[in-house]
Short mmCIF file of N, CA, C and O in Angstrom, two decimals:
data_model
loop_
_atom_site.label_atom_id
_atom_site.label_comp_id
_atom_site.label_asym_id
_atom_site.label_seq_id
_atom_site.Cartn_x
_atom_site.Cartn_y
_atom_site.Cartn_z
N MET S 1 -39.89 28.79 9.45
CA MET S 1 -40.50 29.59 8.41
C MET S 1 -41.76 28.86 7.95
O MET S 1 -41.76 27.66 7.77
N LYS S 2 -42.80 29.62 7.72
CA LYS S 2 -44.07 29.05 7.28
C LYS S 2 -44.34 29.48 5.86
O LYS S 2 -45.40 30.02 5.55
N PHE S 3 -43.40 29.25 4.98
CA PHE S 3 -43.53 29.61 3.57
C PHE S 3 -42.93 28.51 2.72
O PHE S 3 -41.82 28.06 2.97
N ARG S 4 -43.68 28.05 1.73
CA ARG S 4 -43.20 27.00 0.83
C ARG S 4 -43.31 27.53 -0.59
O ARG S 4 -44.41 27.79 -1.08
N PRO S 5 -42.19 27.70 -1.28
CA PRO S 5 -42.24 28.21 -2.65
C PRO S 5 -42.85 27.18 -3.60
O PRO S 5 -42.74 25.98 -3.38
N LEU S 6 -43.48 27.68 -4.63
CA LEU S 6 -44.12 26.82 -5.62
C LEU S 6 -43.24 26.66 -6.86
O LEU S 6 -42.40 27.50 -7.14
N HIS S 7 -43.47 25.59 -7.58
CA HIS S 7 -42.84 25.30 -8.87
C HIS S 7 -41.32 25.42 -8.79
O HIS S 7 -40.70 24.73 -8.01
N ASP S 8 -40.72 26.30 -9.59
CA ASP S 8 -39.25 26.40 -9.64
C ASP S 8 -38.74 27.62 -8.89
O ASP S 8 -37.65 28.09 -9.15
N ARG S 9 -39.49 28.08 -7.92
CA ARG S 9 -39.05 29.25 -7.16
C ARG S 9 -38.19 28.84 -5.97
O ARG S 9 -38.34 27.76 -5.41
N VAL S 10 -37.27 29.75 -5.60
CA VAL S 10 -36.30 29.50 -4.55
C VAL S 10 -36.29 30.70 -3.61
O VAL S 10 -36.36 31.84 -4.06
N VAL S 11 -36.22 30.45 -2.30
CA VAL S 11 -36.13 31.52 -1.30
C VAL S 11 -34.67 31.61 -0.87
O VAL S 11 -34.06 30.60 -0.49
N ILE S 12 -34.11 32.83 -0.95
CA ILE S 12 -32.69 33.07 -0.66
C ILE S 12 -32.54 34.04 0.51
O ILE S 12 -33.25 35.04 0.58
N ARG S 13 -31.60 33.73 1.39
CA ARG S 13 -31.18 34.67 2.44
C ARG S 13 -29.85 35.23 1.98
O ARG S 13 -28.88 34.49 1.82
N ARG S 14 -29.81 36.55 1.74
CA ARG S 14 -28.57 37.17 1.28
C ARG S 14 -27.47 37.01 2.31
O ARG S 14 -27.71 37.09 3.51
N SER S 15 -26.24 36.79 1.82
CA SER S 15 -25.08 36.74 2.71
C SER S 15 -24.78 38.14 3.20
O SER S 15 -25.06 39.12 2.52
N GLU S 16 -24.20 38.22 4.37
CA GLU S 16 -23.82 39.52 4.91
C GLU S 16 -22.66 40.07 4.12
O GLU S 16 -21.68 39.37 3.88
N GLY S 17 -22.75 41.31 3.68
CA GLY S 17 -21.66 41.95 2.95
C GLY S 17 -20.54 42.35 3.89
O GLY S 17 -20.69 42.31 5.12
N ASP S 18 -19.42 42.73 3.32
CA ASP S 18 -18.29 43.18 4.14
C ASP S 18 -18.64 44.49 4.83
O ASP S 18 -19.19 45.40 4.22
N LEU S 19 -18.33 44.58 6.12
CA LEU S 19 -18.58 45.80 6.88
C LEU S 19 -17.41 46.77 6.76
O LEU S 19 -17.56 47.96 6.99
N ILE S 20 -16.24 46.23 6.40
CA ILE S 20 -15.04 47.05 6.25
C ILE S 20 -14.46 46.77 4.87
O ILE S 20 -14.34 45.63 4.47
N SER S 21 -14.09 47.84 4.16
CA SER S 21 -13.52 47.67 2.82
C SER S 21 -12.11 47.10 2.94
O SER S 21 -11.53 47.04 4.03
N LYS S 22 -11.54 46.69 1.81
CA LYS S 22 -10.19 46.15 1.81
C LYS S 22 -9.17 47.17 2.29
O LYS S 22 -8.13 46.82 2.82
N GLY S 23 -9.47 48.46 2.11
CA GLY S 23 -8.57 49.51 2.55
C GLY S 23 -8.75 49.88 4.02
O GLY S 23 -8.06 50.75 4.54
N GLY S 24 -9.71 49.23 4.71
CA GLY S 24 -9.92 49.47 6.13
C GLY S 24 -10.99 50.50 6.44
O GLY S 24 -11.19 50.86 7.59
N ILE S 25 -11.69 50.99 5.42
CA ILE S 25 -12.74 51.98 5.63
C ILE S 25 -14.03 51.28 6.04
O ILE S 25 -14.45 50.31 5.41
N ILE S 26 -14.67 51.75 7.11
CA ILE S 26 -15.94 51.18 7.55
C ILE S 26 -17.05 51.70 6.65
O ILE S 26 -17.19 52.90 6.45
N ILE S 27 -17.84 50.78 6.12
CA ILE S 27 -18.89 51.14 5.17
C ILE S 27 -20.23 51.20 5.91
O ILE S 27 -20.66 50.20 6.50
N PRO S 28 -20.93 52.35 5.90
CA PRO S 28 -22.23 52.44 6.56
C PRO S 28 -23.28 51.63 5.80
O PRO S 28 -23.14 51.36 4.61
N ASP S 29 -24.36 51.24 6.49
CA ASP S 29 -25.41 50.42 5.89
C ASP S 29 -26.00 51.07 4.64
O ASP S 29 -26.34 50.38 3.69
N THR S 30 -26.13 52.39 4.64
CA THR S 30 -26.76 53.07 3.50
C THR S 30 -25.91 53.03 2.25
O THR S 30 -26.41 53.14 1.15
N ALA S 31 -24.60 52.84 2.40
CA ALA S 31 -23.70 52.84 1.25
C ALA S 31 -23.30 51.43 0.81
O ALA S 31 -22.65 51.27 -0.20
N LYS S 32 -23.70 50.43 1.60
CA LYS S 32 -23.32 49.05 1.27
C LYS S 32 -24.07 48.57 0.05
O LYS S 32 -25.25 48.84 -0.12
N GLU S 33 -23.37 47.84 -0.78
CA GLU S 33 -23.99 47.22 -1.94
C GLU S 33 -24.55 45.87 -1.50
O GLU S 33 -23.91 45.13 -0.75
N LYS S 34 -25.76 45.56 -1.94
CA LYS S 34 -26.36 44.30 -1.56
C LYS S 34 -25.61 43.15 -2.22
O LYS S 34 -25.33 43.20 -3.41
N PRO S 35 -25.27 42.13 -1.45
CA PRO S 35 -24.52 41.03 -2.03
C PRO S 35 -25.35 40.22 -3.02
O PRO S 35 -26.57 40.13 -2.89
N ALA S 36 -24.70 39.65 -4.00
CA ALA S 36 -25.35 38.81 -5.00
C ALA S 36 -25.05 37.35 -4.71
O ALA S 36 -24.96 36.54 -5.61
N GLN S 37 -24.88 37.05 -3.43
CA GLN S 37 -24.61 35.69 -2.99
C GLN S 37 -25.48 35.42 -1.78
O GLN S 37 -25.73 36.32 -0.98
N GLY S 38 -25.99 34.22 -1.67
CA GLY S 38 -26.84 33.91 -0.54
C GLY S 38 -27.05 32.42 -0.36
O GLY S 38 -26.60 31.61 -1.17
N GLU S 39 -27.76 32.10 0.71
CA GLU S 39 -28.03 30.71 1.05
C GLU S 39 -29.48 30.39 0.71
O GLU S 39 -30.39 31.17 0.98
N VAL S 40 -29.70 29.24 0.11
CA VAL S 40 -31.04 28.78 -0.22
C VAL S 40 -31.72 28.37 1.09
O VAL S 40 -31.22 27.52 1.82
N VAL S 41 -32.84 29.02 1.39
CA VAL S 41 -33.60 28.72 2.60
C VAL S 41 -34.65 27.65 2.29
O VAL S 41 -34.87 26.74 3.08
N ALA S 42 -35.30 27.76 1.14
CA ALA S 42 -36.33 26.79 0.73
C ALA S 42 -36.38 26.76 -0.79
O ALA S 42 -36.07 27.75 -1.45
N ALA S 43 -36.77 25.63 -1.34
CA ALA S 43 -36.89 25.48 -2.78
C ALA S 43 -38.19 24.75 -3.10
O ALA S 43 -38.61 23.87 -2.35
N GLY S 44 -38.80 25.13 -4.21
CA GLY S 44 -40.02 24.47 -4.65
C GLY S 44 -39.73 23.07 -5.16
O GLY S 44 -38.58 22.67 -5.30
N PRO S 45 -40.78 22.32 -5.50
CA PRO S 45 -40.60 20.95 -5.95
C PRO S 45 -40.02 20.83 -7.35
O PRO S 45 -39.41 19.82 -7.69
N GLY S 46 -40.19 21.84 -8.19
CA GLY S 46 -39.68 21.79 -9.56
C GLY S 46 -40.78 22.09 -10.56
O GLY S 46 -41.92 22.37 -10.20
N LEU S 47 -40.42 22.03 -11.83
CA LEU S 47 -41.37 22.28 -12.92
C LEU S 47 -41.79 20.97 -13.56
O LEU S 47 -41.09 19.97 -13.48
N ARG S 48 -42.90 21.01 -14.24
CA ARG S 48 -43.37 19.84 -14.99
C ARG S 48 -42.97 20.02 -16.45
O ARG S 48 -43.08 21.10 -17.01
N ASP S 49 -42.50 18.94 -17.06
CA ASP S 49 -42.15 19.00 -18.48
C ASP S 49 -43.40 18.83 -19.33
O ASP S 49 -44.52 18.75 -18.80
N GLU S 50 -43.24 18.75 -20.64
CA GLU S 50 -44.38 18.68 -21.56
C GLU S 50 -45.23 17.44 -21.36
O GLU S 50 -46.42 17.45 -21.65
N SER S 51 -44.64 16.37 -20.85
CA SER S 51 -45.41 15.15 -20.61
C SER S 51 -46.05 15.11 -19.23
O SER S 51 -46.75 14.17 -18.89
N GLY S 52 -45.79 16.14 -18.41
CA GLY S 52 -46.38 16.21 -17.07
C GLY S 52 -45.49 15.64 -15.98
O GLY S 52 -45.87 15.63 -14.81
N LYS S 53 -44.31 15.16 -16.35
CA LYS S 53 -43.37 14.60 -15.37
C LYS S 53 -42.68 15.72 -14.60
O LYS S 53 -42.25 16.71 -15.19
N LEU S 54 -42.56 15.57 -13.29
CA LEU S 54 -41.92 16.58 -12.44
C LEU S 54 -40.40 16.53 -12.62
O LEU S 54 -39.79 15.47 -12.47
N VAL S 55 -39.81 17.69 -12.93
CA VAL S 55 -38.36 17.81 -13.08
C VAL S 55 -37.86 18.57 -11.84
O VAL S 55 -38.13 19.76 -11.68
N PRO S 56 -37.15 17.88 -10.92
CA PRO S 56 -36.73 18.53 -9.67
C PRO S 56 -35.67 19.61 -9.92
O PRO S 56 -34.98 19.61 -10.94
N LEU S 57 -35.54 20.51 -8.95
CA LEU S 57 -34.55 21.59 -9.04
C LEU S 57 -33.15 21.07 -8.76
O LEU S 57 -32.98 20.04 -8.10
N ASP S 58 -32.15 21.80 -9.24
CA ASP S 58 -30.75 21.45 -8.99
C ASP S 58 -30.26 21.95 -7.65
O ASP S 58 -29.21 21.52 -7.17
N VAL S 59 -30.99 22.89 -7.04
CA VAL S 59 -30.56 23.45 -5.75
C VAL S 59 -31.45 22.90 -4.64
O VAL S 59 -32.57 22.46 -4.88
N LYS S 60 -30.91 22.95 -3.42
CA LYS S 60 -31.67 22.51 -2.25
C LYS S 60 -31.36 23.46 -1.10
O LYS S 60 -30.42 24.26 -1.18
N ALA S 61 -32.14 23.38 -0.04
CA ALA S 61 -31.92 24.22 1.13
C ALA S 61 -30.50 24.01 1.66
O ALA S 61 -30.01 22.88 1.73
N GLY S 62 -29.84 25.11 1.97
CA GLY S 62 -28.47 25.06 2.48
C GLY S 62 -27.41 25.35 1.44
O GLY S 62 -26.27 25.62 1.79
N ASP S 63 -27.75 25.28 0.15
CA ASP S 63 -26.78 25.58 -0.91
C ASP S 63 -26.43 27.07 -0.90
O ASP S 63 -27.29 27.91 -0.67
N LEU S 64 -25.18 27.37 -1.18
CA LEU S 64 -24.71 28.74 -1.34
C LEU S 64 -24.72 29.05 -2.83
O LEU S 64 -24.09 28.32 -3.61
N VAL S 65 -25.46 30.08 -3.24
CA VAL S 65 -25.65 30.36 -4.66
C VAL S 65 -25.31 31.80 -5.00
O VAL S 65 -25.29 32.67 -4.14
N LEU S 66 -25.03 32.02 -6.29
CA LEU S 66 -24.84 33.36 -6.84
C LEU S 66 -26.04 33.68 -7.70
O LEU S 66 -26.58 32.79 -8.36
N PHE S 67 -26.46 34.95 -7.70
CA PHE S 67 -27.60 35.36 -8.51
C PHE S 67 -27.36 36.77 -9.01
O PHE S 67 -26.46 37.48 -8.53
N GLY S 68 -28.14 37.19 -10.01
CA GLY S 68 -28.00 38.52 -10.58
C GLY S 68 -28.34 39.61 -9.58
O GLY S 68 -29.16 39.42 -8.69
N LYS S 69 -27.68 40.75 -9.73
CA LYS S 69 -27.84 41.85 -8.79
C LYS S 69 -29.29 42.32 -8.66
O LYS S 69 -29.76 42.62 -7.58
N TRP S 70 -30.02 42.36 -9.76
CA TRP S 70 -31.39 42.88 -9.74
C TRP S 70 -32.43 41.77 -9.88
O TRP S 70 -33.56 42.01 -10.24
N SER S 71 -32.06 40.54 -9.60
CA SER S 71 -32.96 39.41 -9.76
C SER S 71 -33.92 39.29 -8.58
O SER S 71 -33.60 39.66 -7.46
N GLY S 72 -35.07 38.70 -8.84
CA GLY S 72 -35.98 38.30 -7.79
C GLY S 72 -36.84 39.39 -7.20
O GLY S 72 -36.81 40.54 -7.61
N THR S 73 -37.62 38.99 -6.20
CA THR S 73 -38.53 39.87 -5.48
C THR S 73 -38.18 39.83 -4.01
O THR S 73 -38.09 38.75 -3.42
N GLU S 74 -37.96 41.00 -3.43
CA GLU S 74 -37.65 41.07 -2.00
C GLU S 74 -38.94 41.02 -1.19
O GLU S 74 -39.90 41.72 -1.50
N VAL S 75 -38.96 40.15 -0.19
CA VAL S 75 -40.12 40.01 0.69
C VAL S 75 -39.65 39.95 2.13
O VAL S 75 -38.47 39.67 2.40
N LYS S 76 -40.57 40.19 3.04
CA LYS S 76 -40.26 40.07 4.46
C LYS S 76 -41.14 38.96 5.02
O LYS S 76 -42.37 39.05 4.98
N ILE S 77 -40.50 37.89 5.50
CA ILE S 77 -41.22 36.74 6.05
C ILE S 77 -40.72 36.53 7.47
O ILE S 77 -39.51 36.40 7.70
N ASP S 78 -41.64 36.50 8.43
CA ASP S 78 -41.28 36.34 9.85
C ASP S 78 -40.26 37.39 10.29
O ASP S 78 -39.35 37.09 11.05
N GLY S 79 -40.37 38.61 9.76
CA GLY S 79 -39.48 39.70 10.13
C GLY S 79 -38.12 39.65 9.48
O GLY S 79 -37.26 40.48 9.79
N GLU S 80 -37.88 38.71 8.60
CA GLU S 80 -36.58 38.57 7.95
C GLU S 80 -36.72 38.92 6.47
O GLU S 80 -37.65 38.47 5.80
N GLU S 81 -35.78 39.74 5.97
CA GLU S 81 -35.81 40.10 4.56
C GLU S 81 -35.20 38.98 3.72
O GLU S 81 -34.05 38.60 3.93
N LEU S 82 -36.00 38.45 2.80
CA LEU S 82 -35.57 37.35 1.96
C LEU S 82 -35.82 37.71 0.50
O LEU S 82 -36.47 38.70 0.20
N LEU S 83 -35.30 36.90 -0.38
CA LEU S 83 -35.42 37.12 -1.81
C LEU S 83 -36.03 35.87 -2.43
O LEU S 83 -35.59 34.76 -2.14
N ILE S 84 -37.06 36.05 -3.26
CA ILE S 84 -37.68 34.94 -3.97
C ILE S 84 -37.37 35.10 -5.44
O ILE S 84 -37.61 36.16 -6.02
N LEU S 85 -36.81 34.06 -6.05
CA LEU S 85 -36.53 34.11 -7.47
C LEU S 85 -36.68 32.73 -8.08
O LEU S 85 -36.79 31.73 -7.38
N ARG S 86 -36.70 32.69 -9.39
CA ARG S 86 -36.82 31.43 -10.10
C ARG S 86 -35.44 30.79 -10.24
O ARG S 86 -34.43 31.48 -10.23
N GLU S 87 -35.42 29.49 -10.38
CA GLU S 87 -34.15 28.79 -10.49
C GLU S 87 -33.33 29.26 -11.70
O GLU S 87 -32.11 29.34 -11.64
N VAL S 88 -33.99 29.64 -12.78
CA VAL S 88 -33.25 30.09 -13.98
C VAL S 88 -32.51 31.40 -13.71
O VAL S 88 -31.57 31.73 -14.43
N ASP S 89 -32.91 32.17 -12.68
CA ASP S 89 -32.23 33.42 -12.34
C ASP S 89 -30.96 33.19 -11.53
O ASP S 89 -30.19 34.11 -11.32
N LEU S 90 -30.75 31.96 -11.06
CA LEU S 90 -29.53 31.64 -10.33
C LEU S 90 -28.39 31.47 -11.32
O LEU S 90 -28.56 30.89 -12.39
N LEU S 91 -27.22 31.99 -10.97
CA LEU S 91 -26.05 31.90 -11.83
C LEU S 91 -25.25 30.64 -11.57
O LEU S 91 -24.57 30.14 -12.46
N GLY S 92 -25.30 30.14 -10.35
CA GLY S 92 -24.56 28.92 -10.04
C GLY S 92 -24.51 28.65 -8.55
O GLY S 92 -24.91 29.47 -7.74
N ILE S 93 -24.03 27.46 -8.22
CA ILE S 93 -23.87 27.04 -6.84
C ILE S 93 -22.39 27.17 -6.48
O ILE S 93 -21.52 26.73 -7.22
N VAL S 94 -22.10 27.78 -5.33
CA VAL S 94 -20.73 27.94 -4.86
C VAL S 94 -20.36 26.65 -4.12
O VAL S 94 -20.98 26.30 -3.12
N GLU S 95 -19.38 25.94 -4.65
CA GLU S 95 -18.93 24.69 -4.04
C GLU S 95 -18.00 25.00 -2.88
O GLU S 95 -17.19 25.91 -2.95
N THR S 96 -18.11 24.24 -1.80
CA THR S 96 -17.19 24.39 -0.67
C THR S 96 -16.46 23.07 -0.47
O THR S 96 -17.00 22.01 -0.74
N THR S 97 -15.23 23.16 0.02
CA THR S 97 -14.48 21.95 0.29
C THR S 97 -14.89 21.42 1.65
O THR S 97 -15.10 22.19 2.59
N ALA S 98 -15.01 20.14 1.79
CA ALA S 98 -15.51 19.53 3.03
C ALA S 98 -14.52 19.72 4.18
O ALA S 98 -14.91 19.90 5.32
N ALA S 99 -13.22 19.66 3.90
CA ALA S 99 -12.21 19.72 4.95
C ALA S 99 -12.14 21.09 5.61
O ALA S 99 -12.01 21.19 6.82
N THR S 100 -12.23 22.15 4.82
CA THR S 100 -12.03 23.48 5.37
C THR S 100 -13.32 24.28 5.52
O THR S 100 -13.35 25.24 6.27
N GLY S 101 -14.37 23.90 4.79
CA GLY S 101 -15.60 24.66 4.83
C GLY S 101 -15.47 25.97 4.09
O GLY S 101 -16.31 26.84 4.19
N ARG S 102 -14.38 26.13 3.32
CA ARG S 102 -14.14 27.36 2.57
C ARG S 102 -14.58 27.19 1.16
O ARG S 102 -14.71 26.08 0.64
N GLN S 103 -14.79 28.31 0.48
CA GLN S 103 -15.18 28.27 -0.91
C GLN S 103 -14.04 27.72 -1.75
O GLN S 103 -12.88 28.05 -1.55
N ALA S 104 -14.37 26.85 -2.70
CA ALA S 104 -13.36 26.29 -3.57
C ALA S 104 -12.94 27.35 -4.58
O ALA S 104 -13.73 28.12 -5.06
N ALA S 105 -11.65 27.40 -4.90
CA ALA S 105 -11.14 28.40 -5.83
C ALA S 105 -11.30 27.95 -7.26
O ALA S 105 -11.35 26.86 -7.62
#
């Protein structure tokens, strides 16, 4: 990717939503709800505080994060649909356990 976000902005790749509902019904693309979970593809260096000192972001590339449903700006970079939003729009980082690679409960 040839894109570097500035300041406290983060580039997110949305996670793939479920293709089949819990009841076994196949959901067409037009009816699927966009997931509010994704992987951080790139993150800016951070914001400067009042004294000019750089405050780094809490997220880094590869983190799995949750964000608001209507947050950010959708863009297409290198043919891939991505989401750019500010770090304050992120709701949290999804922790995974090292042994299983699954989301922690």
